Coordinates of C-alpha atoms (C1' of nucleotides) in Angstrom, one line a residue:
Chain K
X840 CA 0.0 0.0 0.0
X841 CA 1.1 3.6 -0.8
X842 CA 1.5 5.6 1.9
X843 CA 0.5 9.0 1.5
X844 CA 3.6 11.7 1.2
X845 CA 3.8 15.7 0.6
X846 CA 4.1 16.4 -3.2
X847 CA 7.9 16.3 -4.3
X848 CA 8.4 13.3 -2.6
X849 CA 10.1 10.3 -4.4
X850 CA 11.6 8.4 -1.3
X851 CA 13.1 4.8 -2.0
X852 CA 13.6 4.5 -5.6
X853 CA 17.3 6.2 -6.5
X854 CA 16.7 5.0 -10.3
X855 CA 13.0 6.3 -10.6
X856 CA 14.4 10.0 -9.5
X857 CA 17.6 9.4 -11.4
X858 CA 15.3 8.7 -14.9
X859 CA 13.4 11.1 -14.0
X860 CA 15.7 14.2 -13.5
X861 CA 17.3 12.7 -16.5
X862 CA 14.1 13.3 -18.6
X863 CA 13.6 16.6 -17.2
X864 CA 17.3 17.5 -18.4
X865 CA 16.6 17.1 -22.0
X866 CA 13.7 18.5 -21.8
X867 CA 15.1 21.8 -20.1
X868 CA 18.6 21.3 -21.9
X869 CA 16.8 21.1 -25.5
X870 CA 14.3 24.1 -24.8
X871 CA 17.0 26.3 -23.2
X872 CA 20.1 25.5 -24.0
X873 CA 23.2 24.5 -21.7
X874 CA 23.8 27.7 -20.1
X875 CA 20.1 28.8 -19.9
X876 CA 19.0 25.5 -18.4
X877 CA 19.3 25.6 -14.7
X878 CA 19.3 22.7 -12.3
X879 CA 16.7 24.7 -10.4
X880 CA 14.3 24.2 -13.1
X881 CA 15.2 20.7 -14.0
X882 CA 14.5 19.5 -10.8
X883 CA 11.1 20.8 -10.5
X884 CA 10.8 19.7 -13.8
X885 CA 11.6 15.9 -12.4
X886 CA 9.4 17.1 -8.9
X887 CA 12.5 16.5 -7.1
X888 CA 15.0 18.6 -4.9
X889 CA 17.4 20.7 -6.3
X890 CA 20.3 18.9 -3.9
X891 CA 19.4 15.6 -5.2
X892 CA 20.4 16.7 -8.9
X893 CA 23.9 17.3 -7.7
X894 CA 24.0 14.5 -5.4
X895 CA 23.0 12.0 -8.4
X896 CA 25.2 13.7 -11.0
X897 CA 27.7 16.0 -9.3
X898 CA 27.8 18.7 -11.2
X899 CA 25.9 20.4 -14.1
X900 CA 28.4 19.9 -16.7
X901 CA 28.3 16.1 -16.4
X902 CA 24.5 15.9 -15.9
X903 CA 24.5 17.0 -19.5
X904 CA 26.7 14.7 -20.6
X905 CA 24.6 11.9 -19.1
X906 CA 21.6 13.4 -20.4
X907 CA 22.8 13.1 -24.2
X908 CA 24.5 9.7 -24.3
X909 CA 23.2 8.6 -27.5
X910 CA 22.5 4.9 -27.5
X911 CA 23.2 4.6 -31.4
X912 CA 24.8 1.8 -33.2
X913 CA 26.2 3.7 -36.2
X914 CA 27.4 0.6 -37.6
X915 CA 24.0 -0.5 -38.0
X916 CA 22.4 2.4 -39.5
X917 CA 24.6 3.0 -42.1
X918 CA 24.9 -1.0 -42.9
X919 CA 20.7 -0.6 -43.2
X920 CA 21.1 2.4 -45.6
X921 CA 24.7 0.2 -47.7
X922 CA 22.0 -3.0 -47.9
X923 CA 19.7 -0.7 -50.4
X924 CA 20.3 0.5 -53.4
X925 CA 22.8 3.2 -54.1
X926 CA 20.5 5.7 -56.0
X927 CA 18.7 5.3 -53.0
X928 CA 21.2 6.8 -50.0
X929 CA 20.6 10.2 -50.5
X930 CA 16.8 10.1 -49.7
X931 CA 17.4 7.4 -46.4
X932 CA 20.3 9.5 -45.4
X933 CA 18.2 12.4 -45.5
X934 CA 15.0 11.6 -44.3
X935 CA 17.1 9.8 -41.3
X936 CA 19.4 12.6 -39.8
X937 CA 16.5 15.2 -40.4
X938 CA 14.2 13.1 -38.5
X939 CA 16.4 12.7 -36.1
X940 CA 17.7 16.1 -35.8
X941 CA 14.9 17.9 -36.6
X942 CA 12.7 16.5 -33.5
X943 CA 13.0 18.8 -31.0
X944 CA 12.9 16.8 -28.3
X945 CA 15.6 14.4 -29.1
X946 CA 19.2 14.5 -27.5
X947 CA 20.2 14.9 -30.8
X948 CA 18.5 18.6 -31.5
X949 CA 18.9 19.6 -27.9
X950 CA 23.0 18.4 -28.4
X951 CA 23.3 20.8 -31.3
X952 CA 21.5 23.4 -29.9
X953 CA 23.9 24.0 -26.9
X954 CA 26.6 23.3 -29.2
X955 CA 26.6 27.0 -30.5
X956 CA 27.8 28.2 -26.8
X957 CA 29.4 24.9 -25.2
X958 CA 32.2 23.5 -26.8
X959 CA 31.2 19.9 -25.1
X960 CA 28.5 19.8 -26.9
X961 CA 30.1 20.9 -29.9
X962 CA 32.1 18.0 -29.6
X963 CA 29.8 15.8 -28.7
X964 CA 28.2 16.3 -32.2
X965 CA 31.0 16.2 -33.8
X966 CA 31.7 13.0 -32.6
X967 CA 28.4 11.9 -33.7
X968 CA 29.1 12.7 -36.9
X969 CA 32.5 11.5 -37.2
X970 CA 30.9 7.9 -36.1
X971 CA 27.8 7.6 -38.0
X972 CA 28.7 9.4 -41.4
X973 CA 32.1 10.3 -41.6
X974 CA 33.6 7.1 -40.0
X975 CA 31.5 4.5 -42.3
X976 CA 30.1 6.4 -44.5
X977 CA 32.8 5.8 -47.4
X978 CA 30.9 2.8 -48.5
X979 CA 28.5 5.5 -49.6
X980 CA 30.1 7.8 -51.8
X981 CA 31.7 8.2 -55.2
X982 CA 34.3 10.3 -56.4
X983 CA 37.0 12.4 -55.5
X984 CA 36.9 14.8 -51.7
X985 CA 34.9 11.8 -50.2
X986 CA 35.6 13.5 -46.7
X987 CA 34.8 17.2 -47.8
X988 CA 31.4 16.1 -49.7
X989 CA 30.5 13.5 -46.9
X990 CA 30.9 17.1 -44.3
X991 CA 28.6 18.9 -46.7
X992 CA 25.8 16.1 -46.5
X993 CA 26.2 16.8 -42.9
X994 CA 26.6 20.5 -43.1
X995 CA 23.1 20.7 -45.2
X996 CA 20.9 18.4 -43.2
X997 CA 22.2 20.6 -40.2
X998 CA 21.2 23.8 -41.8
X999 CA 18.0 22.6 -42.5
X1000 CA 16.9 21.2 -39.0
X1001 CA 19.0 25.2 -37.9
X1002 CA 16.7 27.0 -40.3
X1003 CA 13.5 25.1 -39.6
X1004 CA 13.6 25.0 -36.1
X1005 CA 15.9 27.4 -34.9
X1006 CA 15.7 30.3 -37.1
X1007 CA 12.1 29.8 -38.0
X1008 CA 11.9 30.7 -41.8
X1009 CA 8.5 30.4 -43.1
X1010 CA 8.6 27.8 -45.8
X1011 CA 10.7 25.5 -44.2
X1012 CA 8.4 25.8 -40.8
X1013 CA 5.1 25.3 -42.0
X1014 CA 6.3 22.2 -44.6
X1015 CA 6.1 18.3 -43.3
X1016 CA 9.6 16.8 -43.5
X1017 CA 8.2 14.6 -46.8
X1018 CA 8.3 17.2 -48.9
X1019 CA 11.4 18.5 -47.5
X1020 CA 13.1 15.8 -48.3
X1021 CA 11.6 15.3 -51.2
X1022 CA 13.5 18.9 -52.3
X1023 CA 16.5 17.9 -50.7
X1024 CA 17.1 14.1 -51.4
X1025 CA 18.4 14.8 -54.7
X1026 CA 21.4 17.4 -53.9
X1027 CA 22.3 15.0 -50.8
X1028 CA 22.1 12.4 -53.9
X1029 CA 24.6 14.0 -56.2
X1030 CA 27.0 14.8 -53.2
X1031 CA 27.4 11.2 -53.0
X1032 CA 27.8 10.5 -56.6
X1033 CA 30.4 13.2 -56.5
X1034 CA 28.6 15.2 -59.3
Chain H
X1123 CA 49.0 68.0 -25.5
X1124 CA 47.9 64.6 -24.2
X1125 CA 47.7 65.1 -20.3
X1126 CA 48.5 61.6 -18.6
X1127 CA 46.0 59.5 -16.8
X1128 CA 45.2 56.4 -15.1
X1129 CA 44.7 53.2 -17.3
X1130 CA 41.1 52.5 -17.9
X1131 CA 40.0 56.1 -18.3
X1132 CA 39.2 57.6 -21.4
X1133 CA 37.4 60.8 -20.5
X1134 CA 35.6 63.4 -22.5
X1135 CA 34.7 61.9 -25.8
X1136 CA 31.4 59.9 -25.3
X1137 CA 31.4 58.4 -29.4
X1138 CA 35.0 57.0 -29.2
X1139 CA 33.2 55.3 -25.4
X1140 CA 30.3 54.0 -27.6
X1141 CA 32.1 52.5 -30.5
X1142 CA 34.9 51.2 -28.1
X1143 CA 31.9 49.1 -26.4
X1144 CA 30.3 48.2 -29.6
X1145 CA 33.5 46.6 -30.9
X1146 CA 33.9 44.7 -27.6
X1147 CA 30.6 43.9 -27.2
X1148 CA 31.1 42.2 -30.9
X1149 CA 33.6 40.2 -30.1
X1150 CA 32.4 38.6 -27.0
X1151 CA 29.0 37.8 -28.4
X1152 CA 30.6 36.6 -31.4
X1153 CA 32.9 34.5 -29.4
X1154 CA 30.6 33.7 -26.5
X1155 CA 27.4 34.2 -27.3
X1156 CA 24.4 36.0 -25.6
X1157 CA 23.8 34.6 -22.5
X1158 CA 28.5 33.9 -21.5
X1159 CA 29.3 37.8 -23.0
X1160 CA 28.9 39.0 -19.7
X1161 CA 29.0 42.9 -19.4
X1162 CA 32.4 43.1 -17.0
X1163 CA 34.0 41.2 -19.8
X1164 CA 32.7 44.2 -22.6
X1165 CA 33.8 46.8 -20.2
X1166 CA 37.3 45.3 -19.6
X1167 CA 37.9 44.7 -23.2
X1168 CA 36.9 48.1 -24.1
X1169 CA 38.7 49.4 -21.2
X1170 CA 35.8 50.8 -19.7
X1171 CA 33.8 50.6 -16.6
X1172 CA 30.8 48.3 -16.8
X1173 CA 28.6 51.0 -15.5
X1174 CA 29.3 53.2 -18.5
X1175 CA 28.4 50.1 -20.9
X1176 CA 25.0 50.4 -18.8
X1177 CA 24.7 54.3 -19.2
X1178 CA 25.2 54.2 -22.7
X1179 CA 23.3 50.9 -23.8
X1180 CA 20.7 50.9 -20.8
X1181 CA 20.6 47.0 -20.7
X1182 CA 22.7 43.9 -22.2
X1183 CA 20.1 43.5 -24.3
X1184 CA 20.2 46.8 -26.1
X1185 CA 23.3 46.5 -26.1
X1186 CA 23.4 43.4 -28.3
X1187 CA 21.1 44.8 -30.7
X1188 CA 22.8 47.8 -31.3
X1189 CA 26.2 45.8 -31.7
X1190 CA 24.6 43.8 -34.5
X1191 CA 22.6 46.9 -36.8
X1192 CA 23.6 45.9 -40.1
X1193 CA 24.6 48.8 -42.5
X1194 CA 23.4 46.4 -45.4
X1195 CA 21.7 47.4 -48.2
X1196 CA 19.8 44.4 -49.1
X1197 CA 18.3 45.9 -52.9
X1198 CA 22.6 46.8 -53.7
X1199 CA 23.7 43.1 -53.3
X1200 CA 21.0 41.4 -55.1
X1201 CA 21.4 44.2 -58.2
X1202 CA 25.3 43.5 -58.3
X1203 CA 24.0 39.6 -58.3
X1204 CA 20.9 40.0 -60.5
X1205 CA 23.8 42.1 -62.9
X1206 CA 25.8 39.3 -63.7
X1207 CA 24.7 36.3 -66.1
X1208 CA 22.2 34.2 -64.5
X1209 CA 24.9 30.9 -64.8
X1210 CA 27.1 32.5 -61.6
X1211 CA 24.4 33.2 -59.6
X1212 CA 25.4 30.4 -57.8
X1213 CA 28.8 31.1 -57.4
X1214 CA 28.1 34.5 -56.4
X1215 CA 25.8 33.8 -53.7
X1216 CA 27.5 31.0 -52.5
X1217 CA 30.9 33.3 -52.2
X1218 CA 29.3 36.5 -50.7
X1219 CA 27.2 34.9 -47.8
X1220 CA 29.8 32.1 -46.9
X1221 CA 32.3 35.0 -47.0
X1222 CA 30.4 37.5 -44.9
X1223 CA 28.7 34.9 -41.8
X1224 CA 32.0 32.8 -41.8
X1225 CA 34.1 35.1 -40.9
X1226 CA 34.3 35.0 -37.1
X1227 CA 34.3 38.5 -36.5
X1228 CA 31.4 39.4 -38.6
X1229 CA 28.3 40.7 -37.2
X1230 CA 26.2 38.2 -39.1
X1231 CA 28.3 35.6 -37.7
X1232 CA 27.6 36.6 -34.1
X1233 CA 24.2 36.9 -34.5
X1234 CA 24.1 32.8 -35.8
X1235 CA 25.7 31.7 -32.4
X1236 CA 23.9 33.8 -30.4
X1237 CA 20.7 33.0 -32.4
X1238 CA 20.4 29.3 -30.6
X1239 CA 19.3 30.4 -27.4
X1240 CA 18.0 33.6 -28.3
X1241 CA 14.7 34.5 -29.7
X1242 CA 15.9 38.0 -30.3
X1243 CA 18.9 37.1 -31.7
X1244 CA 16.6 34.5 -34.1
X1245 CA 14.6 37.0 -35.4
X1246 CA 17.6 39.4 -36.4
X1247 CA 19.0 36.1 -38.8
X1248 CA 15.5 35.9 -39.8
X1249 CA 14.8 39.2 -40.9
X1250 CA 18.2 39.3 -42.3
X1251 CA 17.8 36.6 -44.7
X1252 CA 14.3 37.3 -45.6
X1253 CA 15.1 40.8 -46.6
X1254 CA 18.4 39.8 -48.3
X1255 CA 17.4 36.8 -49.8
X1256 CA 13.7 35.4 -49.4
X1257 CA 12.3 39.1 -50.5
X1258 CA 14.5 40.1 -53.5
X1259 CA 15.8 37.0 -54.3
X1260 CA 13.0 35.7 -56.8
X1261 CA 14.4 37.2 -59.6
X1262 CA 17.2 35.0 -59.2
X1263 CA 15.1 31.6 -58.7
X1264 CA 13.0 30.1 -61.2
X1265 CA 11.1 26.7 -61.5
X1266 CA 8.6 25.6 -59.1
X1267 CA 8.5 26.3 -55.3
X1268 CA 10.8 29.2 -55.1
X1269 CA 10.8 30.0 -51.5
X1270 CA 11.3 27.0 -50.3
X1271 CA 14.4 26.8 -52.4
X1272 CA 15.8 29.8 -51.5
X1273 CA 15.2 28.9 -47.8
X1274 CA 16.9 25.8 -48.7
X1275 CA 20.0 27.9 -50.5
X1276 CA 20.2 29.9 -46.4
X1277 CA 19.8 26.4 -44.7
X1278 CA 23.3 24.9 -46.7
X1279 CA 25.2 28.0 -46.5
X1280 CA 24.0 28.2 -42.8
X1281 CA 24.6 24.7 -42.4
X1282 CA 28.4 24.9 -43.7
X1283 CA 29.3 27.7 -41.5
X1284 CA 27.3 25.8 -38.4
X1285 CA 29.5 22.9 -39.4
X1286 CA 32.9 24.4 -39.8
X1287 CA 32.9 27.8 -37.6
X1288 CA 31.0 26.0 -34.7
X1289 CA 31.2 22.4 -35.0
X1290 CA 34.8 22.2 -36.0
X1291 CA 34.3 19.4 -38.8
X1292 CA 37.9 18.6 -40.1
X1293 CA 38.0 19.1 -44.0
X1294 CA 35.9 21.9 -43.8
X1295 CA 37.6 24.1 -41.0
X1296 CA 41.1 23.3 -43.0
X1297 CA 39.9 24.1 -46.2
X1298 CA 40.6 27.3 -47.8
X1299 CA 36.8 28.8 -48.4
X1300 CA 37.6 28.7 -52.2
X1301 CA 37.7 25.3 -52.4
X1302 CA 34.5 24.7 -50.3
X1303 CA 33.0 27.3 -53.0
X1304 CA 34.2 25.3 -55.6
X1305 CA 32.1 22.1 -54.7
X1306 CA 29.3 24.2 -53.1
X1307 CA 28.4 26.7 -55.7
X1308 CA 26.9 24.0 -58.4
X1309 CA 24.8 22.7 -55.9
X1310 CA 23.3 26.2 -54.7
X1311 CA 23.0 27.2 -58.7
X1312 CA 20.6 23.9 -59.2
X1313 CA 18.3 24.9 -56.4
X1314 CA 18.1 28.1 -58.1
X1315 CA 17.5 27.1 -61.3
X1316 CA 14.6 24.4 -59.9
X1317 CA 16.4 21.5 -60.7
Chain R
dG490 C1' 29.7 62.8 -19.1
dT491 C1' 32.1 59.6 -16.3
dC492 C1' 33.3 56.6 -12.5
dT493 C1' 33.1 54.3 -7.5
dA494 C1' 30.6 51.8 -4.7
dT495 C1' 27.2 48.9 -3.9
dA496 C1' 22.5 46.7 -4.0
dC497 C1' 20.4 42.8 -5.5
dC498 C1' 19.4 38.6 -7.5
dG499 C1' 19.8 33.9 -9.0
dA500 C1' 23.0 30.6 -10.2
dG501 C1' 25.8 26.2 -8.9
dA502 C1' 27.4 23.8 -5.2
dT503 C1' 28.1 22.0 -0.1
dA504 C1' 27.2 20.5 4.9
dG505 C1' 24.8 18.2 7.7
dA506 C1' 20.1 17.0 9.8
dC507 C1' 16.8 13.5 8.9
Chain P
dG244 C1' 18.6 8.7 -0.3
dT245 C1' 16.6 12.9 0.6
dC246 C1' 15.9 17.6 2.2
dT247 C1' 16.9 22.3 4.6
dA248 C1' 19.9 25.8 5.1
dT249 C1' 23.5 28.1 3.5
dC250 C1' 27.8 29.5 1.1
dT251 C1' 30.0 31.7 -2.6
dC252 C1' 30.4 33.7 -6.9
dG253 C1' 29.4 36.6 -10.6
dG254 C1' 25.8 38.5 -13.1
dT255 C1' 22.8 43.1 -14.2
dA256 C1' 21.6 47.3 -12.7
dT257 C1' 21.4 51.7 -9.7
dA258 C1' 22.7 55.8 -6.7
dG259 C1' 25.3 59.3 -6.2
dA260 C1' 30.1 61.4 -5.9
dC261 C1' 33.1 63.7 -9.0

DNA sequence: GTCTATACCGAGATAGAC
DNA sequence: GTCTATCTCGGTATAGAC
């Protein structure tokens, strides 16, 4: 039986509070950024004490960090795009990194959002990158300045998901990602092909 | 005669006060960002008390915007572009935005960092590149959708400086910016000329 | 018009009771 | 494991002397 507790309770269960504040980091972290995000509003996010947010992850730096730990197999997603056909990579790269960027509540967005003041985060992407497209992603691509073209796919799908969500412009806003990528699928596509 | 004084004083002329701030105040946005330029750090580069930055700007806020007035004329650069055969539009575009938000310093360049956490900050990019691009850049465009192309054109060239000024990706931040033009203006002429 | 001194606030973090 | 109380720091902004 529950016993009855005052509100901000969440006595006994170190992992519950743990997922929770957790949860209430990305949220706060993606909305705000790094620097405006404070662990005051995180933990009445997670309807927890602000003590117990540095008592479960020391400091604010490194409850970021544990906040954005991507669990991604980037072996695996760019082996499901090599299995398809090769006229086909542009579109699945596209439609995947701009779903998965473009979703403002993912680690991913809220990663490259605080990357434009916080040079952890700024690495953090880039080390996201580096594994899932620059790492494997030769398999992909044709032609001569595999590297430079591979960091323009990456630099375009990031400029969309900047524009779109961060910047706001109109079209780009008010469009669904289909025909987005639709638009875009092609110029990823010759990227590839190197011409 | 110059009568000597202590450092850090720079009394009697108030515009030399104002401009000293405003270059400060540039660089440390541009190399902080909104919310980590803090106003002691303006004052100290401009060698300046921070309550002068105060009495002339009134807040931090004020301040950034009037760091970041752009003396652009947004009908001159798309005449010189609109001038030239329709073939380089590409090339031109591609040279004169990368050129002016990639270089560190720029105005435009502190305004993209500082636009991540900051809805001001946002809306300044936003009118920028509606006003230099998305309003008088139709004559450049043809084909079908030409807004959402040309909001496509400002997400790559957005997207390269995200990726090489913020982001650090390798090839790109070594690369001379010619040779990132090079690759990058075909692409931007296609989605001007709708395919 | 300029600077000194300081008020005031909210942030991250700590100590120690429970 | 959790909460209360508190410390310390550095931020923006103000009052008032010069």
């Amino acid at each position: 039986m529950v016993t009855d507790r005052p509100v901000g309770r969440r006595p006994g269960d170190p992992e519950t509070t743990r997922q929770a504040i957790l949860a209430a980091a990305r949220t706060q972290f993606g909305e705000r950024g790094f620097d405006r995000a404070t662990i005051r509003a995180i933990a009445a996010d997670a309807d927890v004490d602000p003590a117990l947010v540095i008592y479960h992850f020391r400091t604010k730096r490194e409850l970021f960090v544990a906040a954005h730990e991507l669990p991604v197999d980037p072996g695996a997603i760019l082996a499901a795009i090599a299995a398809m056909p090769p006229a086909t990579y542009g579109e699945q790269i596209t439609s995947m990194y701009l779903g998965r960027f473009a979703a403002p509540g993912s680690p991913t967005f809220s990663l490259l959002r605080a990357a434009a003041t916080n040079e952890d985060a700024a690495a953090m992407v880039r080390g996201f990158i580096h594994t899932t497209l620059l790492e494997h992603g030769t398999p992909l691509i044709t032609g001569p300045d595999p590297q430079l073209r591979l960091e323009l796919v990456a630099s375009h799908l990031i400029g969309i998901v900047v524009a779109r969500e961060i910047l706001g412009l109109p079209e780009l806003r008010e469009r669904p990602l289909q025909d987005i990528v639709a638009v875009v699928a092609p110029v990823i596509q010759r990227y590839l092909q190197g011409d």
